[in-house]
Amino acid sequence: MRVLLIVLGCVFGANLAAAGSPQRYAAALADVAQRDGQHDFDFIFGRWKIHMKRRSHGSNGADTWTEFDGYGLYRRIWDGRANLNEFEADSPNGHIEGLTLRTYNPQTHQWSLYWASSRDGILAAPQVGEFRDGRGAFYAQDVLDGRSIFVRYVWSKTTADSAHFEQAFSYDGGKSWDVNWISDMVRVPGDANSDGAPATASAAKTGPALTTSPAPTTGTAAAPTGGSAHDGQRDFDPLLGSWKFRLKRRLNPLTGSSHWVDLVGTGVCYPVWGGRAQLDTVLLEGTSGKIEGLTLRLYNPKTHQWRLYWANSKDGTVVVPQIGEFKDGHGEFYAQDTLNEKSIQVRFDWTALSSSSPHFEQSFSADGGKTWEVNWITDQTRVNP
């Protein structure tokens, strides 16, 4: 991805330099740096019907296009600086259910687009880019059939009630592009560009009223049945709803620091994919500043494990996921990450989910998990609907 962005930047800069004077070149670069695109996706919030065309290559070399319809729901996050859409369709090759998380980086003025399928609950590497003159182009490097390729997403022809999307692959470093997915979107009649979303994308077919927050639940985590492996896709159900937060955060972890700061705030936890995934948003403030973030929790039905993806509105970057599961009401989730350019282990610890005050702790380890230092503690209190 870094190589791709460097190449694109060099090409862009060379074209500008060839096109005019140094003054025009500097002005163009200033425009690139200063443009604020945090509301570029505002057109998309609400419910949509989507007509799709998917291209496949046959064994005889002939191209085949398959057409089918689906539905999408698009929810606003961080006042439009991020958004989440749920997507659902019945294609000739089977049922498709997925989501896209889009986050904006106010420092680079670019968007990152993360896709996940309900089959495995894994966010793919993001397509990164921006809008120019009403056209959004987003790029990533990926692997297809063992070959390295570039991937391009393009949004165009966007209005309040329609939009056009194309995905394309490049096998020659971006010299040529092979379009393989085309979507034409039309807003569901009666939709008022709402910020909320029903529990599943298929609910958009009949156009129910959209809600800005889900009904809270006081249920407990699902229990294993018949002695089979625990199906944990409902383990986080007790967190659905609205909450007050109290946070204790250790400054400068793994340095011997004992300086803690307090923050308070609110958050809402929404169901995704009918509850088999969740979007959790928080806004916390204290003397040390403000934290505005989200956690996207995705369940893998094959491994019976969760992936917990965190992003902060300061840069919109989704960090490496913590992966784990619940046992006897206790959830532990682990990842390897970096802190101050050093490799560390991260642990998320959830307890008391079924109580009126769920408890969460984050810890770091610099010795491969032998010892852990807690640096983040939250206690939640439910807000009545």
mmCIF file of C-alpha atoms in Angstrom:
data_model
loop_
_atom_site.group_PDB
_atom_site.id
_atom_site.type_symbol
_atom_site.label_atom_id
_atom_site.label_comp_id
_atom_site.label_asym_id
_atom_site.label_seq_id
_atom_site.Cartn_x
_atom_site.Cartn_y
_atom_site.Cartn_z
ATOM 1 C CA MET A 1 0.000 0.000 0.000
ATOM 2 C CA ARG A 2 2.841 2.394 0.858
ATOM 3 C CA VAL A 3 4.463 1.630 -2.500
ATOM 4 C CA LEU A 4 1.188 2.279 -4.322
ATOM 5 C CA LEU A 5 0.651 5.632 -2.632
ATOM 6 C CA ILE A 6 4.234 6.692 -3.351
ATOM 7 C CA VAL A 7 3.853 5.727 -7.015
ATOM 8 C CA LEU A 8 0.551 7.563 -7.316
ATOM 9 C CA GLY A 9 2.033 10.610 -5.625
ATOM 10 C CA CYS A 10 5.029 10.642 -7.964
ATOM 11 C CA VAL A 11 2.842 10.299 -11.046
ATOM 12 C CA PHE A 12 0.499 13.011 -9.805
ATOM 13 C CA GLY A 13 3.383 15.344 -9.010
ATOM 14 C CA ALA A 14 5.085 14.720 -12.355
ATOM 15 C CA ASN A 15 1.873 15.506 -14.234
ATOM 16 C CA LEU A 16 1.433 18.737 -12.306
ATOM 17 C CA ALA A 17 5.021 19.808 -12.842
ATOM 18 C CA ALA A 18 4.754 19.165 -16.548
ATOM 19 C CA ALA A 19 1.466 21.047 -16.797
ATOM 20 C CA GLY A 20 2.543 24.476 -15.569
ATOM 21 C CA SER A 21 4.700 26.806 -13.560
ATOM 22 C CA PRO A 22 6.075 26.138 -10.035
ATOM 23 C CA GLN A 23 3.425 28.547 -8.710
ATOM 24 C CA ARG A 24 0.609 26.523 -10.268
ATOM 25 C CA TYR A 25 2.252 23.324 -9.031
ATOM 26 C CA ALA A 26 2.425 24.668 -5.462
ATOM 27 C CA ALA A 27 -1.182 25.881 -5.622
ATOM 28 C CA ALA A 28 -2.351 22.467 -6.789
ATOM 29 C CA LEU A 29 -0.467 20.735 -3.980
ATOM 30 C CA ALA A 30 -2.004 23.143 -1.460
ATOM 31 C CA ASP A 31 -5.455 22.285 -2.794
ATOM 32 C CA VAL A 32 -4.709 18.570 -2.368
ATOM 33 C CA ALA A 33 -3.545 19.123 1.218
ATOM 34 C CA GLN A 34 -6.341 21.448 2.308
ATOM 35 C CA ARG A 35 -9.450 19.889 0.835
ATOM 36 C CA ASP A 36 -11.720 18.635 3.624
ATOM 37 C CA GLY A 37 -13.605 15.593 2.380
ATOM 38 C CA GLN A 38 -15.105 14.430 5.660
ATOM 39 C CA HIS A 39 -18.655 14.755 4.311
ATOM 40 C CA ASP A 40 -18.083 13.228 0.876
ATOM 41 C CA PHE A 41 -20.241 10.207 1.741
ATOM 42 C CA ASP A 42 -23.140 12.195 3.216
ATOM 43 C CA PHE A 43 -25.248 11.364 0.150
ATOM 44 C CA ILE A 44 -25.315 7.696 1.070
ATOM 45 C CA PHE A 45 -27.060 7.540 4.457
ATOM 46 C CA GLY A 46 -30.322 5.596 4.539
ATOM 47 C CA ARG A 47 -31.756 2.634 2.602
ATOM 48 C CA TRP A 48 -30.989 1.616 -0.967
ATOM 49 C CA LYS A 49 -31.931 -0.981 -3.542
ATOM 50 C CA ILE A 50 -28.887 -2.088 -5.504
ATOM 51 C CA HIS A 51 -28.684 -3.693 -8.948
ATOM 52 C CA MET A 52 -25.397 -5.553 -9.337
ATOM 53 C CA LYS A 53 -23.400 -6.990 -12.203
ATOM 54 C CA ARG A 54 -20.577 -9.399 -11.383
ATOM 55 C CA ARG A 55 -18.044 -10.501 -13.977
ATOM 56 C CA SER A 56 -16.381 -13.900 -14.050
ATOM 57 C CA HIS A 57 -13.890 -15.474 -16.439
ATOM 58 C CA GLY A 58 -14.801 -18.879 -17.814
ATOM 59 C CA SER A 59 -12.366 -21.722 -18.408
ATOM 60 C CA ASN A 60 -12.692 -21.082 -22.171
ATOM 61 C CA GLY A 61 -11.615 -17.460 -21.723
ATOM 62 C CA ALA A 62 -15.085 -16.021 -22.266
ATOM 63 C CA ASP A 63 -16.466 -13.412 -19.861
ATOM 64 C CA THR A 64 -19.786 -13.919 -18.128
ATOM 65 C CA TRP A 65 -21.770 -11.217 -16.354
ATOM 66 C CA THR A 66 -24.239 -12.229 -13.635
ATOM 67 C CA GLU A 67 -26.944 -9.747 -12.600
ATOM 68 C CA PHE A 68 -28.971 -9.670 -9.370
ATOM 69 C CA ASP A 69 -30.507 -7.270 -6.861
ATOM 70 C CA GLY A 70 -29.696 -6.554 -3.236
ATOM 71 C CA TYR A 71 -30.293 -4.054 -0.444
ATOM 72 C CA GLY A 72 -28.065 -1.804 1.595
ATOM 73 C CA LEU A 73 -28.366 0.241 4.774
ATOM 74 C CA TYR A 74 -25.951 3.069 5.522
ATOM 75 C CA ARG A 75 -25.467 4.474 9.033
ATOM 76 C CA ARG A 76 -23.720 7.730 9.969
ATOM 77 C CA ILE A 77 -20.851 7.614 12.522
ATOM 78 C CA TRP A 78 -18.865 10.505 14.027
ATOM 79 C CA ASP A 79 -21.222 13.064 12.443
ATOM 80 C CA GLY A 80 -20.444 11.713 8.980
ATOM 81 C CA ARG A 81 -16.675 11.302 9.368
ATOM 82 C CA ALA A 82 -17.265 7.555 9.284
ATOM 83 C CA ASN A 83 -20.094 5.322 8.177
ATOM 84 C CA LEU A 84 -21.133 1.686 8.186
ATOM 85 C CA ASN A 85 -23.243 -0.066 5.609
ATOM 86 C CA GLU A 86 -24.858 -3.481 5.778
ATOM 87 C CA PHE A 87 -25.375 -5.272 2.473
ATOM 88 C CA GLU A 88 -27.468 -8.310 1.624
ATOM 89 C CA ALA A 89 -28.350 -10.057 -1.647
ATOM 90 C CA ASP A 90 -29.385 -13.392 -3.108
ATOM 91 C CA SER A 91 -27.150 -14.053 -6.091
ATOM 92 C CA PRO A 92 -27.262 -17.050 -8.467
ATOM 93 C CA ASN A 93 -24.221 -18.350 -6.588
ATOM 94 C CA GLY A 94 -25.798 -18.074 -3.147
ATOM 95 C CA HIS A 95 -26.610 -15.621 -0.397
ATOM 96 C CA ILE A 96 -24.256 -12.673 0.137
ATOM 97 C CA GLU A 97 -24.136 -10.741 3.402
ATOM 98 C CA GLY A 98 -21.447 -8.197 4.134
ATOM 99 C CA LEU A 99 -20.585 -4.755 5.422
ATOM 100 C CA THR A 100 -18.273 -1.860 4.661
ATOM 101 C CA LEU A 101 -16.777 0.394 7.320
ATOM 102 C CA ARG A 102 -15.553 3.736 5.952
ATOM 103 C CA THR A 103 -13.402 6.007 8.120
ATOM 104 C CA TYR A 104 -11.982 9.461 7.364
ATOM 105 C CA ASN A 105 -8.493 10.642 8.274
ATOM 106 C CA PRO A 106 -8.627 14.430 8.874
ATOM 107 C CA GLN A 107 -4.829 14.634 8.647
ATOM 108 C CA THR A 108 -4.453 13.103 5.176
ATOM 109 C CA HIS A 109 -7.974 14.066 3.987
ATOM 110 C CA GLN A 110 -8.449 10.518 2.740
ATOM 111 C CA TRP A 111 -10.950 7.733 3.339
ATOM 112 C CA SER A 112 -10.238 4.081 4.151
ATOM 113 C CA LEU A 113 -12.863 1.553 3.009
ATOM 114 C CA TYR A 114 -12.897 -1.789 4.872
ATOM 115 C CA TRP A 115 -15.027 -4.733 3.628
ATOM 116 C CA ALA A 116 -16.070 -7.849 5.580
ATOM 117 C CA SER A 117 -18.227 -10.861 4.766
ATOM 118 C CA SER A 118 -20.395 -12.612 7.332
ATOM 119 C CA ARG A 119 -18.820 -15.917 6.251
ATOM 120 C CA ASP A 120 -15.668 -15.249 8.287
ATOM 121 C CA GLY A 121 -16.076 -11.821 9.931
ATOM 122 C CA ILE A 122 -12.653 -10.569 8.815
ATOM 123 C CA LEU A 123 -12.063 -6.987 7.666
ATOM 124 C CA ALA A 124 -10.041 -6.951 4.458
ATOM 125 C CA ALA A 125 -7.186 -4.501 3.874
ATOM 126 C CA PRO A 126 -8.677 -1.094 3.111
ATOM 127 C CA GLN A 127 -8.991 0.742 -0.179
ATOM 128 C CA VAL A 128 -7.613 4.238 0.459
ATOM 129 C CA GLY A 129 -8.390 7.384 -1.509
ATOM 130 C CA GLU A 130 -10.558 10.476 -1.859
ATOM 131 C CA PHE A 131 -13.141 12.317 -3.930
ATOM 132 C CA ARG A 132 -12.216 14.746 -6.697
ATOM 133 C CA ASP A 133 -14.806 16.645 -8.754
ATOM 134 C CA GLY A 134 -17.583 14.303 -7.629
ATOM 135 C CA ARG A 135 -15.626 11.119 -8.358
ATOM 136 C CA GLY A 136 -14.192 8.966 -5.580
ATOM 137 C CA ALA A 137 -11.231 6.697 -6.355
ATOM 138 C CA PHE A 138 -9.831 4.290 -3.745
ATOM 139 C CA TYR A 139 -6.905 1.888 -4.148
ATOM 140 C CA ALA A 140 -5.349 -1.146 -2.453
ATOM 141 C CA GLN A 141 -2.880 -3.911 -3.179
ATOM 142 C CA ASP A 142 -4.137 -7.476 -2.810
ATOM 143 C CA VAL A 143 -3.554 -11.052 -3.948
ATOM 144 C CA LEU A 144 -5.776 -12.974 -6.383
ATOM 145 C CA ASP A 145 -5.057 -16.600 -7.312
ATOM 146 C CA GLY A 146 -1.563 -16.184 -5.885
ATOM 147 C CA ARG A 147 -0.822 -13.091 -8.001
ATOM 148 C CA SER A 148 -0.293 -9.575 -6.671
ATOM 149 C CA ILE A 149 -2.853 -7.132 -8.059
ATOM 150 C CA PHE A 150 -4.074 -3.587 -7.512
ATOM 151 C CA VAL A 151 -7.730 -3.048 -6.603
ATOM 152 C CA ARG A 152 -9.651 0.123 -7.431
ATOM 153 C CA TYR A 153 -13.036 1.288 -6.128
ATOM 154 C CA VAL A 154 -14.733 4.131 -7.998
ATOM 155 C CA TRP A 155 -17.834 6.050 -6.871
ATOM 156 C CA SER A 156 -19.503 8.352 -9.414
ATOM 157 C CA LYS A 157 -22.830 9.844 -10.543
ATOM 158 C CA THR A 158 -23.829 10.447 -6.926
ATOM 159 C CA THR A 159 -27.119 12.232 -6.244
ATOM 160 C CA ALA A 160 -29.544 12.284 -3.327
ATOM 161 C CA ASP A 161 -31.358 9.259 -4.783
ATOM 162 C CA SER A 162 -28.856 7.397 -6.970
ATOM 163 C CA ALA A 163 -25.199 6.392 -7.159
ATOM 164 C CA HIS A 164 -22.853 4.288 -9.292
ATOM 165 C CA PHE A 165 -20.020 2.053 -8.048
ATOM 166 C CA GLU A 166 -17.390 -0.038 -9.848
ATOM 167 C CA GLN A 167 -14.645 -2.385 -8.684
ATOM 168 C CA ALA A 168 -11.716 -3.101 -10.980
ATOM 169 C CA PHE A 169 -8.477 -5.126 -10.853
ATOM 170 C CA SER A 170 -5.119 -4.302 -12.432
ATOM 171 C CA TYR A 171 -2.534 -6.979 -13.228
ATOM 172 C CA ASP A 172 0.037 -4.563 -14.699
ATOM 173 C CA GLY A 173 0.651 -2.027 -11.935
ATOM 174 C CA GLY A 174 -2.259 0.253 -12.799
ATOM 175 C CA LYS A 175 -1.602 0.660 -16.526
ATOM 176 C CA SER A 176 -4.923 -0.983 -17.352
ATOM 177 C CA TRP A 177 -7.977 -1.888 -15.299
ATOM 178 C CA ASP A 178 -10.416 -4.783 -15.610
ATOM 179 C CA VAL A 179 -13.871 -3.910 -14.228
ATOM 180 C CA ASN A 180 -15.458 -6.910 -12.519
ATOM 181 C CA TRP A 181 -18.248 -5.506 -10.312
ATOM 182 C CA ILE A 182 -20.794 -2.784 -11.109
ATOM 183 C CA SER A 183 -23.486 -1.516 -8.743
ATOM 184 C CA ASP A 184 -26.254 0.965 -9.503
ATOM 185 C CA MET A 185 -28.061 2.212 -6.400
ATOM 186 C CA VAL A 186 -31.532 3.726 -6.080
ATOM 187 C CA ARG A 187 -32.871 5.016 -2.796
ATOM 188 C CA VAL A 188 -35.751 2.986 -1.351
ATOM 189 C CA PRO A 189 -39.016 4.952 -1.840
ATOM 190 C CA GLY A 190 -40.073 6.729 1.319
ATOM 191 C CA ASP A 191 -36.583 6.811 2.799
ATOM 192 C CA ALA A 192 -35.693 10.205 4.233
ATOM 193 C CA ASN A 193 -31.888 9.837 4.268
ATOM 194 C CA SER A 194 -32.082 8.554 7.839
ATOM 195 C CA ASP A 195 -29.003 7.972 10.003
ATOM 196 C CA GLY A 196 -30.311 4.787 11.591
ATOM 197 C CA ALA A 197 -30.822 1.268 10.371
ATOM 198 C CA PRO A 198 -33.041 -1.725 11.066
ATOM 199 C CA ALA A 199 -31.447 -4.881 12.357
ATOM 200 C CA THR A 200 -30.712 -6.396 8.935
ATOM 201 C CA ALA A 201 -30.262 -5.166 5.406
ATOM 202 C CA SER A 202 -33.141 -7.328 4.179
ATOM 203 C CA ALA A 203 -35.488 -5.236 6.324
ATOM 204 C CA ALA A 204 -34.929 -2.389 3.858
ATOM 205 C CA LYS A 205 -37.018 -4.251 1.284
ATOM 206 C CA THR A 206 -40.263 -3.287 2.954
ATOM 207 C CA GLY A 207 -39.034 0.039 4.259
ATOM 208 C CA PRO A 208 -39.654 -0.107 8.029
ATOM 209 C CA ALA A 209 -39.057 2.950 10.167
ATOM 210 C CA LEU A 210 -35.365 3.403 10.873
ATOM 211 C CA THR A 211 -34.242 3.888 14.466
ATOM 212 C CA THR A 212 -31.302 5.836 15.833
ATOM 213 C CA SER A 213 -30.626 3.319 18.604
ATOM 214 C CA PRO A 214 -31.549 -0.303 19.224
ATOM 215 C CA ALA A 215 -33.778 -1.503 21.992
ATOM 216 C CA PRO A 216 -31.558 -2.414 24.944
ATOM 217 C CA THR A 217 -31.398 -5.956 26.164
ATOM 218 C CA THR A 218 -30.676 -7.508 29.514
ATOM 219 C CA GLY A 219 -30.253 -11.042 28.159
ATOM 220 C CA THR A 220 -27.275 -13.224 28.946
ATOM 221 C CA ALA A 221 -24.724 -14.732 26.620
ATOM 222 C CA ALA A 222 -25.836 -17.747 24.641
ATOM 223 C CA ALA A 223 -25.116 -21.095 26.266
ATOM 224 C CA PRO A 224 -23.864 -24.178 24.443
ATOM 225 C CA THR A 225 -26.529 -26.692 23.547
ATOM 226 C CA GLY A 226 -26.447 -30.465 23.335
ATOM 227 C CA GLY A 227 -22.813 -30.626 24.446
ATOM 228 C CA SER A 228 -21.655 -29.153 21.120
ATOM 229 C CA ALA A 229 -19.028 -26.428 20.672
ATOM 230 C CA HIS A 230 -20.155 -23.128 22.101
ATOM 231 C CA ASP A 231 -21.751 -20.907 19.460
ATOM 232 C CA GLY A 232 -20.772 -17.496 20.737
ATOM 233 C CA GLN A 233 -22.445 -15.285 18.147
ATOM 234 C CA ARG A 234 -24.716 -13.819 20.851
ATOM 235 C CA ASP A 235 -22.050 -13.353 23.529
ATOM 236 C CA PHE A 236 -22.043 -9.566 23.183
ATOM 237 C CA ASP A 237 -25.854 -9.179 23.122
ATOM 238 C CA PRO A 238 -25.950 -7.744 26.678
ATOM 239 C CA LEU A 239 -24.051 -4.667 25.424
ATOM 240 C CA LEU A 240 -26.755 -3.630 22.942
ATOM 241 C CA GLY A 241 -28.322 -0.298 23.821
ATOM 242 C CA SER A 242 -27.256 3.049 25.282
ATOM 243 C CA TRP A 243 -24.706 3.493 28.083
ATOM 244 C CA LYS A 244 -22.856 5.902 30.333
ATOM 245 C CA PHE A 245 -19.106 5.284 30.584
ATOM 246 C CA ARG A 246 -16.492 5.877 33.264
ATOM 247 C CA LEU A 247 -12.945 5.412 32.023
ATOM 248 C CA LYS A 248 -9.605 5.238 33.825
ATOM 249 C CA ARG A 249 -6.626 5.490 31.477
ATOM 250 C CA ARG A 250 -2.936 5.059 32.351
ATOM 251 C CA LEU A 251 -0.710 7.586 30.575
ATOM 252 C CA ASN A 252 2.566 6.351 29.065
ATOM 253 C CA PRO A 253 2.013 2.609 29.613
ATOM 254 C CA LEU A 254 4.959 0.217 29.965
ATOM 255 C CA THR A 255 7.226 3.008 31.215
ATOM 256 C CA GLY A 256 6.651 2.556 34.943
ATOM 257 C CA SER A 257 4.109 5.379 34.923
ATOM 258 C CA SER A 258 1.413 5.382 37.640
ATOM 259 C CA HIS A 259 -0.314 8.495 36.291
ATOM 260 C CA TRP A 260 -3.981 7.789 35.588
ATOM 261 C CA VAL A 261 -6.604 10.138 34.120
ATOM 262 C CA ASP A 262 -10.401 9.902 34.297
ATOM 263 C CA LEU A 263 -12.869 10.401 31.452
ATOM 264 C CA VAL A 264 -16.650 10.128 31.302
ATOM 265 C CA GLY A 265 -19.053 9.943 28.405
ATOM 266 C CA THR A 266 -21.733 8.051 26.556
ATOM 267 C CA GLY A 267 -21.981 5.328 23.944
ATOM 268 C CA VAL A 268 -24.416 3.279 21.897
ATOM 269 C CA CYS A 269 -24.059 -0.329 20.787
ATOM 270 C CA TYR A 270 -25.971 -1.292 17.606
ATOM 271 C CA PRO A 271 -26.694 -4.749 16.199
ATOM 272 C CA VAL A 272 -25.309 -5.613 12.750
ATOM 273 C CA TRP A 273 -26.238 -8.628 10.614
ATOM 274 C CA GLY A 274 -29.204 -9.303 12.875
ATOM 275 C CA GLY A 275 -26.970 -9.364 15.962
ATOM 276 C CA ARG A 276 -24.136 -11.545 14.619
ATOM 277 C CA ALA A 277 -21.943 -8.440 14.638
ATOM 278 C CA GLN A 278 -21.992 -5.136 16.496
ATOM 279 C CA LEU A 279 -21.034 -1.505 16.108
ATOM 280 C CA ASP A 280 -20.129 0.222 19.382
ATOM 281 C CA THR A 281 -19.593 4.003 19.413
ATOM 282 C CA VAL A 282 -18.244 6.070 22.328
ATOM 283 C CA LEU A 283 -17.570 9.737 23.086
ATOM 284 C CA LEU A 284 -15.496 10.319 26.234
ATOM 285 C CA GLU A 285 -14.095 13.550 27.707
ATOM 286 C CA GLY A 286 -11.819 14.505 30.591
ATOM 287 C CA THR A 287 -9.029 16.838 31.614
ATOM 288 C CA SER A 288 -6.651 14.964 29.297
ATOM 289 C CA GLY A 289 -8.834 15.575 26.245
ATOM 290 C CA LYS A 290 -11.500 13.782 24.213
ATOM 291 C CA ILE A 291 -11.735 10.244 22.850
ATOM 292 C CA GLU A 292 -14.188 9.578 20.034
ATOM 293 C CA GLY A 293 -14.022 6.030 18.827
ATOM 294 C CA LEU A 294 -15.766 2.936 17.582
ATOM 295 C CA THR A 295 -15.451 -0.807 17.950
ATOM 296 C CA LEU A 296 -16.684 -3.125 15.229
ATOM 297 C CA ARG A 297 -17.126 -6.667 16.590
ATOM 298 C CA LEU A 298 -17.312 -9.400 13.945
ATOM 299 C CA TYR A 299 -18.027 -13.075 14.612
ATOM 300 C CA ASN A 300 -16.478 -15.973 12.706
ATOM 301 C CA PRO A 301 -18.990 -18.860 12.677
ATOM 302 C CA LYS A 302 -16.267 -21.301 11.597
ATOM 303 C CA THR A 303 -13.881 -20.704 14.495
ATOM 304 C CA HIS A 304 -16.520 -19.501 17.011
ATOM 305 C CA GLN A 305 -14.294 -16.524 17.734
ATOM 306 C CA TRP A 306 -14.748 -12.759 17.685
ATOM 307 C CA ARG A 307 -12.576 -10.088 16.094
ATOM 308 C CA LEU A 308 -12.695 -6.704 17.835
ATOM 309 C CA TYR A 309 -11.664 -3.798 15.589
ATOM 310 C CA TRP A 310 -11.039 -0.371 17.179
ATOM 311 C CA ALA A 311 -10.734 3.007 15.412
ATOM 312 C CA ASN A 312 -10.240 6.538 16.755
ATOM 313 C CA SER A 313 -11.701 9.544 14.945
ATOM 314 C CA LYS A 314 -8.330 11.338 15.148
ATOM 315 C CA ASP A 315 -7.005 9.342 12.214
ATOM 316 C CA GLY A 316 -9.757 6.874 11.300
ATOM 317 C CA THR A 317 -7.295 3.978 11.206
ATOM 318 C CA VAL A 318 -8.665 0.574 12.153
ATOM 319 C CA VAL A 319 -6.018 -1.155 14.280
ATOM 320 C CA VAL A 320 -5.161 -4.869 14.271
ATOM 321 C CA PRO A 321 -8.059 -6.856 15.760
ATOM 322 C CA GLN A 322 -8.098 -8.538 19.144
ATOM 323 C CA ILE A 323 -9.223 -12.145 18.597
ATOM 324 C CA GLY A 324 -10.790 -14.451 21.172
ATOM 325 C CA GLU A 325 -13.943 -15.810 22.764
ATOM 326 C CA PHE A 326 -16.026 -16.116 25.912
ATOM 327 C CA LYS A 327 -15.761 -18.946 28.418
ATOM 328 C CA ASP A 328 -18.029 -19.073 31.460
ATOM 329 C CA GLY A 329 -19.020 -15.428 30.982
ATOM 330 C CA HIS A 330 -15.423 -14.198 30.762
ATOM 331 C CA GLY A 331 -14.125 -12.904 27.411
ATOM 332 C CA GLU A 332 -10.430 -12.707 26.557
ATOM 333 C CA PHE A 333 -9.159 -11.301 23.264
ATOM 334 C CA TYR A 334 -5.531 -10.980 22.134
ATOM 335 C CA ALA A 335 -3.449 -9.273 19.452
ATOM 336 C CA GLN A 336 0.161 -8.430 18.660
ATOM 337 C CA ASP A 337 0.756 -4.738 18.044
ATOM 338 C CA THR A 338 3.421 -2.057 18.439
ATOM 339 C CA LEU A 339 3.912 0.658 21.050
ATOM 340 C CA ASN A 340 6.619 3.282 20.609
ATOM 341 C CA GLU A 341 7.906 1.190 17.678
ATOM 342 C CA LYS A 342 8.333 -1.897 19.900
ATOM 343 C CA SER A 343 6.373 -5.110 19.508
ATOM 344 C CA ILE A 344 3.928 -5.815 22.336
ATOM 345 C CA GLN A 345 0.982 -8.079 23.120
ATOM 346 C CA VAL A 346 -2.473 -6.621 23.791
ATOM 347 C CA ARG A 347 -5.250 -8.213 25.852
ATOM 348 C CA PHE A 348 -8.906 -7.203 26.061
ATOM 349 C CA ASP A 349 -10.752 -8.553 29.105
ATOM 350 C CA TRP A 350 -14.569 -8.459 29.387
ATOM 351 C CA THR A 351 -16.477 -9.478 32.533
ATOM 352 C CA ALA A 352 -19.925 -8.931 34.079
ATOM 353 C CA LEU A 353 -21.597 -8.458 30.698
ATOM 354 C CA SER A 354 -24.911 -9.755 32.024
ATOM 355 C CA SER A 355 -24.920 -7.288 34.914
ATOM 356 C CA SER A 356 -26.079 -3.679 34.955
ATOM 357 C CA SER A 357 -22.411 -2.549 34.883
ATOM 358 C CA PRO A 358 -20.226 -4.436 32.367
ATOM 359 C CA HIS A 359 -16.499 -4.176 33.043
ATOM 360 C CA PHE A 360 -13.658 -3.926 30.513
ATOM 361 C CA GLU A 361 -9.870 -3.802 30.858
ATOM 362 C CA GLN A 362 -7.083 -3.400 28.329
ATOM 363 C CA SER A 363 -3.561 -4.601 29.191
ATOM 364 C CA PHE A 364 -0.165 -4.582 27.486
ATOM 365 C CA SER A 365 2.672 -7.077 27.781
ATOM 366 C CA ALA A 366 6.280 -6.462 26.744
ATOM 367 C CA ASP A 367 7.536 -9.934 27.671
ATOM 368 C CA GLY A 368 5.464 -12.236 25.483
ATOM 369 C CA GLY A 369 2.520 -12.484 27.857
ATOM 370 C CA LYS A 370 4.393 -13.440 31.027
ATOM 371 C CA THR A 371 3.273 -10.252 32.776
ATOM 372 C CA TRP A 372 0.523 -7.769 31.959
ATOM 373 C CA GLU A 373 0.082 -4.090 32.836
ATOM 374 C CA VAL A 374 -3.486 -2.728 32.839
ATOM 375 C CA ASN A 375 -3.771 0.671 31.134
ATOM 376 C CA TRP A 376 -7.476 1.136 30.368
ATOM 377 C CA ILE A 377 -10.485 0.380 32.579
ATOM 378 C CA THR A 378 -14.133 1.122 31.752
ATOM 379 C CA ASP A 379 -17.332 0.561 33.693
ATOM 380 C CA GLN A 380 -20.651 1.037 31.934
ATOM 381 C CA THR A 381 -24.089 1.912 33.313
ATOM 382 C CA ARG A 382 -27.163 1.358 31.182
ATOM 383 C CA VAL A 383 -29.239 4.347 30.098
ATOM 384 C CA ASN A 384 -32.967 3.635 30.075
ATOM 385 C CA PRO A 385 -34.533 3.913 26.596
#
